[in-house]
XYZ file of C-alpha atoms in Angstrom:
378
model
C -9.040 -3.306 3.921
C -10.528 0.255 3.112
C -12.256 1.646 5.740
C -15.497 1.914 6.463
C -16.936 5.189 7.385
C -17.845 6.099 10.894
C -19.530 9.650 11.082
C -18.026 10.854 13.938
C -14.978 10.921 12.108
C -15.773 14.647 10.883
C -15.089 15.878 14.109
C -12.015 13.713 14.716
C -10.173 15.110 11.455
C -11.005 18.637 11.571
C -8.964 19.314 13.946
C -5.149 20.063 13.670
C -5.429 21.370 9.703
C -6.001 17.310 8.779
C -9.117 18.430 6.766
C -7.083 19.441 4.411
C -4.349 16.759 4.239
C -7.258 13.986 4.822
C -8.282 13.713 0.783
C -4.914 14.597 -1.104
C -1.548 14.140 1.021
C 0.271 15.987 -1.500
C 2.033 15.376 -4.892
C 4.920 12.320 -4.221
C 8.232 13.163 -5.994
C 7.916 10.259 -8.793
C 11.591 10.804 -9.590
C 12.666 9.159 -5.887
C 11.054 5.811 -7.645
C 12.623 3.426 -9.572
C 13.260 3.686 -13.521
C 11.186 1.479 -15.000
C 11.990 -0.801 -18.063
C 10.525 0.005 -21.622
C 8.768 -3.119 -22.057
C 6.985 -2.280 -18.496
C 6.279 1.090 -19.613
C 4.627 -0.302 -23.201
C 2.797 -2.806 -21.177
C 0.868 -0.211 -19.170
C 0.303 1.751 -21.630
C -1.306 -0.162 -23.670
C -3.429 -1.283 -21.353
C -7.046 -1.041 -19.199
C -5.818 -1.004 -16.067
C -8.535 -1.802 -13.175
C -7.816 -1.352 -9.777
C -10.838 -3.040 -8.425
C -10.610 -1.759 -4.581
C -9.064 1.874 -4.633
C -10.647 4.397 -2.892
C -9.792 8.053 -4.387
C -9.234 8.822 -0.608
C -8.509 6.847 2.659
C -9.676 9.607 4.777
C -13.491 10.025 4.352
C -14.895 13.046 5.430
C -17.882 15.684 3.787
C -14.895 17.717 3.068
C -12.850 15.626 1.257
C -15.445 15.722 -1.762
C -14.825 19.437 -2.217
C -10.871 19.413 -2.158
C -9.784 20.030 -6.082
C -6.709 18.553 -7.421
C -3.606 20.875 -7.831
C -1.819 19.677 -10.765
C 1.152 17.772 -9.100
C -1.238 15.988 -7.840
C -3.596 15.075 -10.838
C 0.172 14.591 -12.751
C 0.194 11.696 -10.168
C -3.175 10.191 -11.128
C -2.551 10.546 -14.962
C 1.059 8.592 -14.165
C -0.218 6.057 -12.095
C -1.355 4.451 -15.213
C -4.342 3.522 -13.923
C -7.354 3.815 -15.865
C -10.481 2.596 -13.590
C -10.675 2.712 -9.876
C -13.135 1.582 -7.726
C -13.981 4.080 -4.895
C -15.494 1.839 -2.142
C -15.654 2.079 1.266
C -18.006 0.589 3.898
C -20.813 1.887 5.513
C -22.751 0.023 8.275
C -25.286 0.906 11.166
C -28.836 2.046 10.452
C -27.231 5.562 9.206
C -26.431 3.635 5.940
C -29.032 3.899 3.643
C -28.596 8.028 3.846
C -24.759 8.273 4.373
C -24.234 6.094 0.692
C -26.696 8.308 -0.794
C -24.671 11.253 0.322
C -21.399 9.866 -0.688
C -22.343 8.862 -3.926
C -23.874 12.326 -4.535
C -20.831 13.772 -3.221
C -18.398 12.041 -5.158
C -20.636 12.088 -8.591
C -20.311 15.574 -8.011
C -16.374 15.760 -7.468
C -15.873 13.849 -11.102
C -18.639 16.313 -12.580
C -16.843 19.257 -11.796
C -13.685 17.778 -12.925
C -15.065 16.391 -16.104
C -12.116 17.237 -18.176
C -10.346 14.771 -16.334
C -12.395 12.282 -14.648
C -15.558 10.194 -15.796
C -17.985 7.874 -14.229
C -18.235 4.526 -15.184
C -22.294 3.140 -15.479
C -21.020 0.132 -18.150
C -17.809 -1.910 -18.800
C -17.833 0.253 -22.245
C -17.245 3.531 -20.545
C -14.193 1.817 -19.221
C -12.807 1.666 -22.868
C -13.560 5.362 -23.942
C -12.114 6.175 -20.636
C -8.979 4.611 -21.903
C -8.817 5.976 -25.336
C -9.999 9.319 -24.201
C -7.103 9.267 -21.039
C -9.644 10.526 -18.729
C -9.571 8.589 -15.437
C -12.222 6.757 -14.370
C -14.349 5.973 -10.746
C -16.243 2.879 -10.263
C -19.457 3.259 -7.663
C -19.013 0.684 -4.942
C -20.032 0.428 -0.859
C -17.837 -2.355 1.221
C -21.190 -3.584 2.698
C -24.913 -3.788 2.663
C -26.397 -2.114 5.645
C -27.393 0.986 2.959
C -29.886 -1.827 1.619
C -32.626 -1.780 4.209
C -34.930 -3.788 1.324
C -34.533 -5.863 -1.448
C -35.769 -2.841 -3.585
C -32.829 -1.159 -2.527
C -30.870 -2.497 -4.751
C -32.106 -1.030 -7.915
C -32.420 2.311 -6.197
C -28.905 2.827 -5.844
C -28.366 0.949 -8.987
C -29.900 3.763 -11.048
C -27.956 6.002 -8.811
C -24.830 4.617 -10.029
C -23.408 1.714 -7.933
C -22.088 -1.229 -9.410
C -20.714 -2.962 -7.101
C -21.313 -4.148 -3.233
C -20.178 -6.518 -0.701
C -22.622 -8.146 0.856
C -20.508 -7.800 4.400
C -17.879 -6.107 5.783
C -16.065 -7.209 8.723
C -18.842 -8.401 11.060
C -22.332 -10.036 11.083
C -25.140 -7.771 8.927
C -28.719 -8.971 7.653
C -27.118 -10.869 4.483
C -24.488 -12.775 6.144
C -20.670 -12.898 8.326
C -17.844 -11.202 8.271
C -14.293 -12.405 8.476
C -13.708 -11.585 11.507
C -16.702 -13.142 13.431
C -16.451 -16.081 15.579
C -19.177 -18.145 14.323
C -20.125 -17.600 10.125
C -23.706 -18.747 9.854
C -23.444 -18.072 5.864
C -26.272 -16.299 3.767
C -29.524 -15.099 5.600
C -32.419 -15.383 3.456
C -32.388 -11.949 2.931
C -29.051 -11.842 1.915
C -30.111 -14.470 -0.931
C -32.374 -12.272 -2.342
C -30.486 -9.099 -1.995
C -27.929 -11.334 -4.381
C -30.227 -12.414 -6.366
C -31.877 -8.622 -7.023
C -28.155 -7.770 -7.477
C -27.785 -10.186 -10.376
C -31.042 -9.046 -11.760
C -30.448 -5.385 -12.282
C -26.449 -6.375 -13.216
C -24.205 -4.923 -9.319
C -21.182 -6.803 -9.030
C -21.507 -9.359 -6.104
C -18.233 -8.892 -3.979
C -17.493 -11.049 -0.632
C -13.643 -10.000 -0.120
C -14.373 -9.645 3.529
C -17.212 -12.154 4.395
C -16.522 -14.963 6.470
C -15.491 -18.666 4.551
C -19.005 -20.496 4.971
C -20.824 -16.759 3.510
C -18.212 -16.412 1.006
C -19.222 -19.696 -0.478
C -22.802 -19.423 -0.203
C -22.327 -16.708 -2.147
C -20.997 -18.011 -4.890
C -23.375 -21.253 -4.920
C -26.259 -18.539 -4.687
C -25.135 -16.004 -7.327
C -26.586 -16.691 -10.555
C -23.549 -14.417 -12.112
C -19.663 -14.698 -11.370
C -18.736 -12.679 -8.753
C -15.688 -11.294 -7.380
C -13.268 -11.173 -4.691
C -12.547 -7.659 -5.571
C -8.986 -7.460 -3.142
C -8.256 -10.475 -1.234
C -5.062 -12.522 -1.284
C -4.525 -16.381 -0.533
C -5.068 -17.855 2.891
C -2.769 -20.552 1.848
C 0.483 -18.021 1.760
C -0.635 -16.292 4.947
C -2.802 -17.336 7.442
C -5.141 -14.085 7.990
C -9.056 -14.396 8.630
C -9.761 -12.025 5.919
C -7.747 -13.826 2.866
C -9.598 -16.490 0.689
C -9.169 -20.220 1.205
C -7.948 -22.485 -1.997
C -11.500 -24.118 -1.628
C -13.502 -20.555 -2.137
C -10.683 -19.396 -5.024
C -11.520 -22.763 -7.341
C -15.248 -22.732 -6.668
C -15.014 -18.053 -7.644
C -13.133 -19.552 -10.907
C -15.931 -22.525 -11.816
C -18.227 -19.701 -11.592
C -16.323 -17.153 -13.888
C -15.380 -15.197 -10.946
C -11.850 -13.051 -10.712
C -10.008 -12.407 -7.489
C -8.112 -9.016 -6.864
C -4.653 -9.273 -5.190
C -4.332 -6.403 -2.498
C -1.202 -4.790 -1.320
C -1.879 -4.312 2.244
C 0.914 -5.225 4.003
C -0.852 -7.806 6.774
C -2.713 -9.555 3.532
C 0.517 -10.057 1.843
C 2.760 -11.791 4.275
C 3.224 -12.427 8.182
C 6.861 -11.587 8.416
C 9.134 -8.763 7.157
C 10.251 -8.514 4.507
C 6.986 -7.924 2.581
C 7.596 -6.433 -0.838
C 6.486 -6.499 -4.001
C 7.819 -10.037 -5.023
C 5.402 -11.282 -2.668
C 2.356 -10.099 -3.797
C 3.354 -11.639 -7.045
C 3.029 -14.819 -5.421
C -0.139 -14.529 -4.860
C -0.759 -13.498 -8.118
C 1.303 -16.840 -8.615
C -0.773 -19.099 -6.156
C -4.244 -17.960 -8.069
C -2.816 -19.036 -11.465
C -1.288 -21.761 -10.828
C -4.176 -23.208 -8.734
C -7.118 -21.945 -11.393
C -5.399 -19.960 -14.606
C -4.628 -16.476 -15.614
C -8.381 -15.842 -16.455
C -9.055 -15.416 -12.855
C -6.486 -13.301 -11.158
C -6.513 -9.212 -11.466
C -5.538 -6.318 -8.959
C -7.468 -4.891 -5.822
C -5.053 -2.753 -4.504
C -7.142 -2.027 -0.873
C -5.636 1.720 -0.997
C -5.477 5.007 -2.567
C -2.803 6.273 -5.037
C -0.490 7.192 -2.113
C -0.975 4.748 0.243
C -2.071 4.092 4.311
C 1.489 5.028 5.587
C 1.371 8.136 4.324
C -1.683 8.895 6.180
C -1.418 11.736 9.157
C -0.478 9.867 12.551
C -3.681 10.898 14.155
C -5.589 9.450 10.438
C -3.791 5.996 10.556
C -4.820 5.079 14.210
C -7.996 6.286 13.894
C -8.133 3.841 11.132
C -6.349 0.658 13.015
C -8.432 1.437 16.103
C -11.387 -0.265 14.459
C -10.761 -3.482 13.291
C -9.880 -6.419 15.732
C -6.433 -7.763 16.995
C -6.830 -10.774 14.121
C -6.162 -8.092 11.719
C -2.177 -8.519 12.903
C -1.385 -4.801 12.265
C 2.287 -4.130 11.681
C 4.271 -0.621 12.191
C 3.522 -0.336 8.191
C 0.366 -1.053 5.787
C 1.494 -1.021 2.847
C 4.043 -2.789 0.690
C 7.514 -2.151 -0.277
C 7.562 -1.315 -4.335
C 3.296 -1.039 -3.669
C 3.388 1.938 -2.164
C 3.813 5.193 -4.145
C 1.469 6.552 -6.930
C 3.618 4.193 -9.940
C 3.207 1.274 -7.961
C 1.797 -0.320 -11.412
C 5.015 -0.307 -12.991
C 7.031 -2.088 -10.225
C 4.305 -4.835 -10.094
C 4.082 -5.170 -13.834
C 8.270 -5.347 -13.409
C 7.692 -8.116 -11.187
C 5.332 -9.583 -13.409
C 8.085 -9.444 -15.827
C 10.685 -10.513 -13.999
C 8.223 -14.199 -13.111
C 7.996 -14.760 -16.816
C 4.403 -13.738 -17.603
C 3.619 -12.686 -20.991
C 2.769 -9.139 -22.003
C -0.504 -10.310 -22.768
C -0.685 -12.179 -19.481
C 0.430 -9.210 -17.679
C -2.549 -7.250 -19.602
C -5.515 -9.369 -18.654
C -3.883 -9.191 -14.390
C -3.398 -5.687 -14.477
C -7.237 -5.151 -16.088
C -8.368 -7.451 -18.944
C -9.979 -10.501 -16.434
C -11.457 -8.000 -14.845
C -13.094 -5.996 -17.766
C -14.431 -9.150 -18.945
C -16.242 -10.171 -15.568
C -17.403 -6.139 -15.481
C -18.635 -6.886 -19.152
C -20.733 -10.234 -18.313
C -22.293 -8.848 -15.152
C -23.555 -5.414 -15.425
C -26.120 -4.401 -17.255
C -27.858 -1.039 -19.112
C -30.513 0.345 -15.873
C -33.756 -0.554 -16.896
């Protein structure tokens, strides 16, 4: 669900001290979670974990970039056990093309002045040094297209780091419809060759929220697997913005892998909505088109929507539409504090998966699609 960026926002978190709070909320007590099993622990350890939706901060503003970590808080990055996350929100109006520039300039220069501790990712190798070398690492992606006013575009920000992009957020662009429109008229033509410029200079071709008939244009178009980077399964929960059985075999014939989110609304319609319930997603995917295809797109920072300021979270809710079904809460019980890893990969455990199972949902499928699709810039 990760936001995308209005610029007017500045001015609506500056006020009240939220500048500050808006990038890091603070370090969260780790003890007040659960212990977690040794064979959970191993498991994460041990492996690449991708979060393939996770923006380093749900509050988007110039001075976010700037904030340094204190060390409780970096203490909660290095024991998230996270390795990769991919810090994407969406952009959209004819601002675009200059806001991603800025942001991608702005966060580039956040890791590069924390070097010691962070590193960008340009190919799926980097995501293995970042692994051995326990620095944590930030994937380049934009929750839309509107920054690509030409098909030329693409390799431009490309070189400038991006590897991944939907092709829509929310609503009707130039390539295609969002989930939330009332009519989806599928892929433009321009959308079929911004995809197929994508899969020529290697950017990951995400539609988590297009519409259903854009979503599988998509996929016919695309050349190279693609992803549904966080999305869950429309036939647990009937939401708009979750993928239909249809979209999640036709993603797998193409070598595609589909990120489970934890947003609360994705996950289930009712209360409760925990953990266990994400897993059946996790469940639905496998069973309907194997383990290969299933990974995690957790649609959230390390600490989560709830913990948001007030004034923050209905900012945030004020833009989407009333199909979005917003509850009291966003996020999900046992998803929702910086370990949240752990207490899936528990529940992972507890279902019966494997440990090597459990390695290729929490990362693995989706180094492998990474690995196939991008590509050194030329």
């Amino acid at each position: 669900m990760a936001r995308s960026y209005h610029p007017h926002r500045r001015s609506i978190l500056a006020g009240a001290g939220m500048a500050a709070a808006a990038m890091w909320l603070g370090p969260t007590a780790l003890a007040a979670t659960q212990q977690h099993s040794r064979r959970a622990i191993d498991i994460v350890g041990r492996s690449l974990v991708i979060d393939m939706l996770a923006p380093l901060s749900l509050t988007n503003t110039p001075d976010s970039y700037a904030l340094p970590l204190s060390p409780a808080q970096l203490e909660d990055y290095r024991a998230s056990g996270i390795t990769a996350f991919h810090n994407s929100v969406g952009f959209n109006g004819p601002g675009a093309h200059a806001e991603v520039m800025a942001y991608f300039a702005a966060w580039s220069g956040f890791v590069g002045r924390d070097s010691d501790h962070f590193t960008l990712i340009s190919l799926a190798e980097d995501l293995d040094r970042a692994k051995r070398s326990g620095k944590i690492a930030m994937i380049h992606g934009v929750q839309n297209a509107d920054h690509f006013r030409t098909i030329e575009d693409v390799r431009t920000f490309y070189e400038l780091g991006q590897r991944v992009s939907q092709i829509t957020y929310n609503r009707q662009n130039l390539l295609g419809s969002g989930s939330t429109e009332r009519v989806d008229g599928g892929v433009t033509d321009f959308g079929a060759g911004i995809i197929a410029r994508m899969n020529e200079v290697g950017m990951l071709v995400d539609v988590s929220h297009s519409g259903d008939r854009t979503t599988l244009d998509a996929i016919e178009i695309s050349t190279q697997p693609i992803a549904f980077t966080h999305s869950n399964c429309r036939a647990l929960n009937n939401h708009p913005r979750l993928k239909t059985d249809e979209a999640i075999r036709k993603l797998a014939a193409k070598g595609g892998v589909m990120g489970i989110t934890g947003v609360r609304m994705f996950v289930r319609d009712r209360e409760p909505t925990t953990v266990e319930h994400m897993v059946d997603h996790i469940d639905h995917v496998v069973q309907l088109v194997g383990i290969e295809h299933v990974g995690i797109g957790s649609d959230s920072d390390l600490y989560g929507y709830d913990k948001m300021p007030d004034a923050a979270n209905r900012e945030l809710r004020s833009h989407y539409k009333t199909s979005y079904a917003f509850r009291s809460r966003l996020d999900t019980d046992g998803y929702d504090h910086p370990r949240k890893i752990f207490d899936l990969t528990e529940a992972l455990i507890r279902r019966g998966y494997s440990d090597a199972n459990i390695a290729a949902i929490l990362g693995g499928n989706f180094r492998r699609l990474l690995g196939t699709v991008w590509k050194a810039p030329t």
